Amino acid sequence: MKWMFALVAVMGLAVSGCQSGGEGGLPPERSTSTVSGYSVDAIIRNGTIKVYGLNSDATKGEFLGSTTTDENGYYELSLRSASLPVLIEVTGGTYIEEASGKVITLATGDVLRAITFYESGEPLSVMVTPLTNLAAGFVVYKVGQGVNLNNAIVESSTAISSYVGFDILDTVPRDVTNPINYGYSLDDGMRYGLFTAAISSWTKHAGEENLQSPHTIYTSIRLASIMYDDISSDGLLDGKKVTGDDQNQSIAGLSYGAVPLGPNVYRSEFANHMLTVVSDTNINKTGLVLTDLLSDAQAIANSGHRMFTDVPPQPIDKDAPRISQIDPEGQWYSGAINYEVKVSDFVGVAEVTFDIDGEVIGLASDPSAPSVPIITDQYGDGEHYIGVRARDFMGNEAYQKLLVNFNSTGPVINVTVPKITNQTDYELAGTWEGFGVALDYLSVQDNQAVINSDGTWSATVELAPGSNVIPIETMDELGNKTEIESVVDLDQTPPAATVIYSNATYSLGGGETFIESLKFASDEIYPLYISTDKVKLNGLSLNTAVMFENGIPNIEYQVADPVVKGVATEPNDIYLEVRYSRGGNLLTDWRPAQRTLYPGNSHYMVALAEETLSEDWHITTPQETHLIELKVSDDAGNFRLESFNFRAEVYPAASDDSVTVSEQWPDLTETSFAQRGSLYGQSGVRLVDYQYQNNSPFDQFIQITDNSLHYVESTVEKAIRKHNARIVTAFDSKVVPYDRLEFVYGGDPAIACEQYHHTIVHASPHPNQQGLFMVTCDPGDEWGQTSTLTYGDYQEIESENLSPAENTEWVAGEEHEIIANKWYHRSRSWYESEPGYPKNVISEFTESASFDTADIQVFDEAGNARTAVSGWYKVMAGERVNVVKYVDTPILPQYSDVGVADLESFASYNYKTYDKSVSWELDGSLAISVIHGNSFNMLASMPRLALSGESGSITHTIAR
């Protein structure tokens, strides 16, 4: 179990590699190291290897490098990267199926993966095989369940390695078909090579079970993809694919055509085929034999790992050998013969014993091609039973009696043509053996047959509907006579295929769909709605519910042959074939349709999928007509033809999740306020980096549309010191008594003085006028002074010093006729500050500009620019491209009176301005149209899927 410790050690290295070092606290320069290994399913030649960093959610991260595998499947490339988990993928190239010798080209969507740890500066050797692909799927599941990525990698690799018994990442598989590996002991490299060869052997067997030529549809690389889906969906190798969440979960059975998958396919059947491979010298050139591998195969068959659920392991081979007759049942033999039978078994045949009528006559010298010598004249003429007992290496035993006829006294006649036909005049034919004596005659249905010198004969017979007993009689020149009967059935009624269930999704345009029978497609009013992730079965069980849940258009037929005159063909011998044309061109000639798992083998399913039609059936325009022809036939040669047409709108399997944002204009958030002006007037600013991931197994075309508008606004502060004041005006008046008051008065002078609030000082007759008095009054103090205030409006002044506005002297008022007191008035004006003034006042204004996106470019993972054709970029299957949005930034005025920032000490009565903030509002949206196809010529006709790349509104404010 050393491989378990090796994996843990690698994890430890990856973690320790994250530590920093170097002088001055700076990280050291990353070292270059080599990543190498072998890509095997079997040896994959000229495959494309790509290495990615792995994100914490087990999705592809940064593209790190790529290379190509050589003739030995070897790859090597140099990396310079930080220590991190890595994903290694192989696509394209070719390999040779070990079990059939067929050359397989990896199709679009065929991929093998490996996930491991890379330590910066350290060499890394890692294999990429179906088993590492399985472990990669396990990682995806575990991370989806919340397991830490590093732990998921270790746990997954350990689980798969424990299942097969060797380190799947580090062990180099040996090519067991290459004689150069002859003579090696059974080491881990041999075990690895025998396991991949066993997968080839099992898929060959599965193809034959589906009535297909070996490795035409059902290949090892296809099975690797199904196994990845199996384990990545639920963490189990249980032959089920789980989709959806806990609230809306769907479970679909997985199969290889009509062969269901499950825990014991991956255990006991794979183990069986390991033994099959090691026992087949046409495949195994290592010199190893079955007994060398038996304990390893048993360990795989008996694996109790929880990923196989609670399904108990099956014995490595619980089935007895299968015995079948090579010659037709009831064949006539005469003289010394070597009687041969066919015996097959998964683990190989250990021993075959023969008997005649219960009496043992010997062992087969070669159990893989068993035969026994028989001299027929030692037994009586007529029927005999040859018993065949076969035992495999696991001790399973089978016994079967096979009917033969011996004739030691006359010629032997055998019928070699089918004994069922639809021809009334039928040519019955066969062989004869006279054992050195010529035939005198041979009659069939009382008519002379044609006797040929090569030991064959023929005769035309007349058949009536139903079963016909045909008498055959011959006699040799010595008079020895032989009579036999042959039963020939005349069946002239073609079998029928009745639709049991059918459904398809049709497109109404604009994303609207409806579901109807697939036969409805022949009207060609509406095209089918096809998503590129639904163009292959990829191991889905041939079950109507599974087809419906997974959106695969299909028709299920039940075949039957009516009984006429007691003759009919059993459903198991009724065949449904499919022929497919597109646009008037035949793409796939008659190909057997696939039987469902319905009891009695009476049901066939025709699914619109690659396995039924052709590998590129989905490369089509909505205007193109597809023709499916169906032929149901029986062994008698009767057949019935049907057909239906359809059109299809094929949409790429993509969603908004296919578009992610990897980076946004870093300078925007890293620029200080002091450097804010550096963002103005820039050309070709890399605003947003999007990543578009083509997760479809097919090529796509994308077109980028951008109608976004961007804004920048600068908020500016304007400061000034203000002094508001108003004019205050006082109107003063006062009364001042004269020192002497003279007047003519006929009354009492004292009263006169008192009238004016004066004290009488002196009174005497007026010297000039008789009857008058002259009164002198003491004026006393000033009295009667009043002031009236008026106020002007507050006004701004540009000074802190307030001086009087205007003052006037006292001015005497007009004299009265009798002057007792003198009235004076004056006005006085001055400035009065508004409360709170002088003070510093600040205000704001804005400068703004809008601008469009300047350019959009597309780059591949290596940073090479892609060129658009008529506005469309091609994105290969599984490829990720970067879509970059560029802008040219406008220029705004920049204000830099820094004193505005300190209002406490600001003292200017002139306006000063200083930028307060610069706000950028950038539209991160992007519209992407996606088309499925492989040719630029098809773009104008193909339906488009509209996606949006949304980084949100990119807003950032730089403030002082």
JSON list of N, CA, C and O in Angstrom, two decimals, residues 4 18-19 78 152 185 192 209 240 243 252 285 410 478 548 574 577 603 607 638 641 690 693 711 785 800 834 887:
[
{"chain": "A", "resi": 4, "resn": "MET", "atom": "N", "xyz": [-0.45, 4.91, -1.11]},
{"chain": "A", "resi": 4, "resn": "MET", "atom": "CA", "xyz": [-1.24, 5.79, -0.25]},
{"chain": "A", "resi": 4, "resn": "MET", "atom": "C", "xyz": [-0.35, 6.81, 0.44]},
{"chain": "A", "resi": 4, "resn": "MET", "atom": "O", "xyz": [-0.66, 7.99, 0.52]},
{"chain": "A", "resi": 18, "resn": "CYS", "atom": "N", "xyz": [3.89, 26.68, -0.18]},
{"chain": "A", "resi": 18, "resn": "CYS", "atom": "CA", "xyz": [3.26, 27.99, -0.12]},
{"chain": "A", "resi": 18, "resn": "CYS", "atom": "C", "xyz": [4.04, 28.97, 0.75]},
{"chain": "A", "resi": 18, "resn": "CYS", "atom": "O", "xyz": [3.71, 30.15, 0.82]},
{"chain": "A", "resi": 19, "resn": "GLN", "atom": "N", "xyz": [5.05, 28.51, 1.48]},
{"chain": "A", "resi": 19, "resn": "GLN", "atom": "CA", "xyz": [5.80, 29.39, 2.37]},
{"chain": "A", "resi": 19, "resn": "GLN", "atom": "C", "xyz": [6.66, 30.34, 1.56]},
{"chain": "A", "resi": 19, "resn": "GLN", "atom": "O", "xyz": [7.13, 30.05, 0.48]},
{"chain": "A", "resi": 78, "resn": "SER", "atom": "N", "xyz": [7.42, 22.01, -19.74]},
{"chain": "A", "resi": 78, "resn": "SER", "atom": "CA", "xyz": [8.01, 22.79, -18.65]},
{"chain": "A", "resi": 78, "resn": "SER", "atom": "C", "xyz": [6.98, 23.77, -18.12]},
{"chain": "A", "resi": 78, "resn": "SER", "atom": "O", "xyz": [6.23, 24.38, -18.88]},
{"chain": "A", "resi": 152, "resn": "ALA", "atom": "N", "xyz": [-9.85, 16.26, -1.01]},
{"chain": "A", "resi": 152, "resn": "ALA", "atom": "CA", "xyz": [-10.60, 15.54, -2.03]},
{"chain": "A", "resi": 152, "resn": "ALA", "atom": "C", "xyz": [-9.66, 14.84, -3.01]},
{"chain": "A", "resi": 152, "resn": "ALA", "atom": "O", "xyz": [-9.93, 13.71, -3.45]},
{"chain": "A", "resi": 185, "resn": "SER", "atom": "N", "xyz": [7.75, -9.97, -14.98]},
{"chain": "A", "resi": 185, "resn": "SER", "atom": "CA", "xyz": [6.88, -10.50, -13.94]},
{"chain": "A", "resi": 185, "resn": "SER", "atom": "C", "xyz": [5.66, -9.60, -13.79]},
{"chain": "A", "resi": 185, "resn": "SER", "atom": "O", "xyz": [5.60, -8.50, -14.35]},
{"chain": "A", "resi": 192, "resn": "TYR", "atom": "N", "xyz": [-1.59, -2.47, -14.48]},
{"chain": "A", "resi": 192, "resn": "TYR", "atom": "CA", "xyz": [-2.21, -1.29, -15.08]},
{"chain": "A", "resi": 192, "resn": "TYR", "atom": "C", "xyz": [-2.56, -1.57, -16.55]},
{"chain": "A", "resi": 192, "resn": "TYR", "atom": "O", "xyz": [-3.68, -1.33, -17.02]},
{"chain": "A", "resi": 209, "resn": "GLU", "atom": "N", "xyz": [-22.99, -7.36, -27.72]},
{"chain": "A", "resi": 209, "resn": "GLU", "atom": "CA", "xyz": [-24.30, -7.52, -27.11]},
{"chain": "A", "resi": 209, "resn": "GLU", "atom": "C", "xyz": [-25.31, -6.55, -27.72]},
{"chain": "A", "resi": 209, "resn": "GLU", "atom": "O", "xyz": [-26.51, -6.81, -27.72]},
{"chain": "A", "resi": 240, "resn": "LYS", "atom": "N", "xyz": [-25.63, 4.92, -12.00]},
{"chain": "A", "resi": 240, "resn": "LYS", "atom": "CA", "xyz": [-26.70, 5.91, -11.95]},
{"chain": "A", "resi": 240, "resn": "LYS", "atom": "C", "xyz": [-26.10, 7.31, -12.06]},
{"chain": "A", "resi": 240, "resn": "LYS", "atom": "O", "xyz": [-25.04, 7.58, -11.51]},
{"chain": "A", "resi": 243, "resn": "THR", "atom": "N", "xyz": [-28.74, 14.08, -11.16]},
{"chain": "A", "resi": 243, "resn": "THR", "atom": "CA", "xyz": [-28.71, 15.50, -11.52]},
{"chain": "A", "resi": 243, "resn": "THR", "atom": "C", "xyz": [-29.68, 16.26, -10.65]},
{"chain": "A", "resi": 243, "resn": "THR", "atom": "O", "xyz": [-30.60, 15.70, -10.06]},
{"chain": "A", "resi": 252, "resn": "ALA", "atom": "N", "xyz": [-30.96, 8.90, -13.29]},
{"chain": "A", "resi": 252, "resn": "ALA", "atom": "CA", "xyz": [-31.07, 8.16, -14.55]},
{"chain": "A", "resi": 252, "resn": "ALA", "atom": "C", "xyz": [-30.13, 6.97, -14.53]},
{"chain": "A", "resi": 252, "resn": "ALA", "atom": "O", "xyz": [-28.97, 7.09, -14.12]},
{"chain": "A", "resi": 285, "resn": "LYS", "atom": "N", "xyz": [0.80, -10.43, -25.05]},
{"chain": "A", "resi": 285, "resn": "LYS", "atom": "CA", "xyz": [2.11, -10.83, -25.56]},
{"chain": "A", "resi": 285, "resn": "LYS", "atom": "C", "xyz": [3.17, -10.83, -24.47]},
{"chain": "A", "resi": 285, "resn": "LYS", "atom": "O", "xyz": [4.37, -10.82, -24.74]},
{"chain": "A", "resi": 410, "resn": "GLY", "atom": "N", "xyz": [-24.54, -45.72, -45.62]},
{"chain": "A", "resi": 410, "resn": "GLY", "atom": "CA", "xyz": [-25.02, -45.09, -46.84]},
{"chain": "A", "resi": 410, "resn": "GLY", "atom": "C", "xyz": [-24.56, -43.65, -46.89]},
{"chain": "A", "resi": 410, "resn": "GLY", "atom": "O", "xyz": [-23.84, -43.15, -46.02]},
{"chain": "A", "resi": 478, "resn": "LEU", "atom": "N", "xyz": [-23.96, -48.31, -54.83]},
{"chain": "A", "resi": 478, "resn": "LEU", "atom": "CA", "xyz": [-23.94, -49.66, -54.23]},
{"chain": "A", "resi": 478, "resn": "LEU", "atom": "C", "xyz": [-25.31, -50.04, -53.70]},
{"chain": "A", "resi": 478, "resn": "LEU", "atom": "O", "xyz": [-25.48, -51.12, -53.13]},
{"chain": "A", "resi": 548, "resn": "PHE", "atom": "N", "xyz": [-36.88, 10.92, -21.64]},
{"chain": "A", "resi": 548, "resn": "PHE", "atom": "CA", "xyz": [-37.68, 12.13, -21.43]},
{"chain": "A", "resi": 548, "resn": "PHE", "atom": "C", "xyz": [-36.98, 13.08, -20.47]},
{"chain": "A", "resi": 548, "resn": "PHE", "atom": "O", "xyz": [-36.88, 14.29, -20.72]},
{"chain": "A", "resi": 574, "resn": "ILE", "atom": "N", "xyz": [-36.65, -10.91, -34.75]},
{"chain": "A", "resi": 574, "resn": "ILE", "atom": "CA", "xyz": [-37.13, -9.80, -35.59]},
{"chain": "A", "resi": 574, "resn": "ILE", "atom": "C", "xyz": [-36.17, -8.64, -35.38]},
{"chain": "A", "resi": 574, "resn": "ILE", "atom": "O", "xyz": [-35.83, -8.29, -34.25]},
{"chain": "A", "resi": 577, "resn": "GLU", "atom": "N", "xyz": [-33.82, -2.06, -38.15]},
{"chain": "A", "resi": 577, "resn": "GLU", "atom": "CA", "xyz": [-32.62, -1.37, -38.60]},
{"chain": "A", "resi": 577, "resn": "GLU", "atom": "C", "xyz": [-32.97, 0.08, -38.94]},
{"chain": "A", "resi": 577, "resn": "GLU", "atom": "O", "xyz": [-34.11, 0.42, -39.25]},
{"chain": "A", "resi": 603, "resn": "HIS", "atom": "N", "xyz": [-38.83, -5.01, -27.74]},
{"chain": "A", "resi": 603, "resn": "HIS", "atom": "CA", "xyz": [-38.89, -3.55, -27.84]},
{"chain": "A", "resi": 603, "resn": "HIS", "atom": "C", "xyz": [-37.55, -3.01, -28.36]},
{"chain": "A", "resi": 603, "resn": "HIS", "atom": "O", "xyz": [-36.48, -3.42, -27.91]},
{"chain": "A", "resi": 607, "resn": "ALA", "atom": "N", "xyz": [-33.42, 6.43, -30.82]},
{"chain": "A", "resi": 607, "resn": "ALA", "atom": "CA", "xyz": [-33.15, 7.72, -30.18]},
{"chain": "A", "resi": 607, "resn": "ALA", "atom": "C", "xyz": [-32.40, 8.61, -31.15]},
{"chain": "A", "resi": 607, "resn": "ALA", "atom": "O", "xyz": [-31.48, 8.14, -31.84]},
{"chain": "A", "resi": 638, "resn": "ASN", "atom": "N", "xyz": [-38.80, -11.34, -44.97]},
{"chain": "A", "resi": 638, "resn": "ASN", "atom": "CA", "xyz": [-39.85, -10.34, -45.03]},
{"chain": "A", "resi": 638, "resn": "ASN", "atom": "C", "xyz": [-39.40, -9.07, -44.34]},
{"chain": "A", "resi": 638, "resn": "ASN", "atom": "O", "xyz": [-38.72, -9.12, -43.30]},
{"chain": "A", "resi": 641, "resn": "LEU", "atom": "N", "xyz": [-40.92, -1.27, -44.51]},
{"chain": "A", "resi": 641, "resn": "LEU", "atom": "CA", "xyz": [-40.19, 0.00, -44.45]},
{"chain": "A", "resi": 641, "resn": "LEU", "atom": "C", "xyz": [-41.10, 1.11, -43.96]},
{"chain": "A", "resi": 641, "resn": "LEU", "atom": "O", "xyz": [-42.27, 1.19, -44.33]},
{"chain": "A", "resi": 690, "resn": "TYR", "atom": "N", "xyz": [-13.17, 38.82, -19.24]},
{"chain": "A", "resi": 690, "resn": "TYR", "atom": "CA", "xyz": [-14.14, 37.74, -19.09]},
{"chain": "A", "resi": 690, "resn": "TYR", "atom": "C", "xyz": [-13.50, 36.44, -19.55]},
{"chain": "A", "resi": 690, "resn": "TYR", "atom": "O", "xyz": [-12.59, 36.44, -20.38]},
{"chain": "A", "resi": 693, "resn": "GLN", "atom": "N", "xyz": [-16.12, 29.78, -21.27]},
{"chain": "A", "resi": 693, "resn": "GLN", "atom": "CA", "xyz": [-15.76, 28.37, -21.25]},
{"chain": "A", "resi": 693, "resn": "GLN", "atom": "C", "xyz": [-16.75, 27.58, -22.11]},
{"chain": "A", "resi": 693, "resn": "GLN", "atom": "O", "xyz": [-17.95, 27.56, -21.84]},
{"chain": "A", "resi": 711, "resn": "TYR", "atom": "N", "xyz": [-19.22, 56.30, -17.24]},
{"chain": "A", "resi": 711, "resn": "TYR", "atom": "CA", "xyz": [-19.25, 57.66, -16.72]},
{"chain": "A", "resi": 711, "resn": "TYR", "atom": "C", "xyz": [-18.11, 57.88, -15.74]},
{"chain": "A", "resi": 711, "resn": "TYR", "atom": "O", "xyz": [-17.70, 56.96, -15.02]},
{"chain": "A", "resi": 785, "resn": "GLN", "atom": "N", "xyz": [-33.86, 114.59, 23.84]},
{"chain": "A", "resi": 785, "resn": "GLN", "atom": "CA", "xyz": [-33.11, 113.98, 22.72]},
{"chain": "A", "resi": 785, "resn": "GLN", "atom": "C", "xyz": [-33.65, 112.57, 22.44]},
{"chain": "A", "resi": 785, "resn": "GLN", "atom": "O", "xyz": [-33.81, 111.77, 23.33]},
{"chain": "A", "resi": 800, "resn": "GLU", "atom": "N", "xyz": [-12.43, 92.21, 6.81]},
{"chain": "A", "resi": 800, "resn": "GLU", "atom": "CA", "xyz": [-12.88, 91.99, 8.18]},
{"chain": "A", "resi": 800, "resn": "GLU", "atom": "C", "xyz": [-13.00, 93.32, 8.93]},
{"chain": "A", "resi": 800, "resn": "GLU", "atom": "O", "xyz": [-13.58, 93.37, 10.01]},
{"chain": "A", "resi": 834, "resn": "GLU", "atom": "N", "xyz": [-23.09, 90.50, 10.42]},
{"chain": "A", "resi": 834, "resn": "GLU", "atom": "CA", "xyz": [-24.12, 89.47, 10.59]},
{"chain": "A", "resi": 834, "resn": "GLU", "atom": "C", "xyz": [-23.60, 88.48, 11.63]},
{"chain": "A", "resi": 834, "resn": "GLU", "atom": "O", "xyz": [-22.42, 88.15, 11.64]},
{"chain": "A", "resi": 887, "resn": "VAL", "atom": "N", "xyz": [-11.43, 50.41, -22.88]},
{"chain": "A", "resi": 887, "resn": "VAL", "atom": "CA", "xyz": [-12.00, 51.75, -22.95]},
{"chain": "A", "resi": 887, "resn": "VAL", "atom": "C", "xyz": [-10.87, 52.76, -23.10]},
{"chain": "A", "resi": 887, "resn": "VAL", "atom": "O", "xyz": [-9.71, 52.51, -22.74]}
]
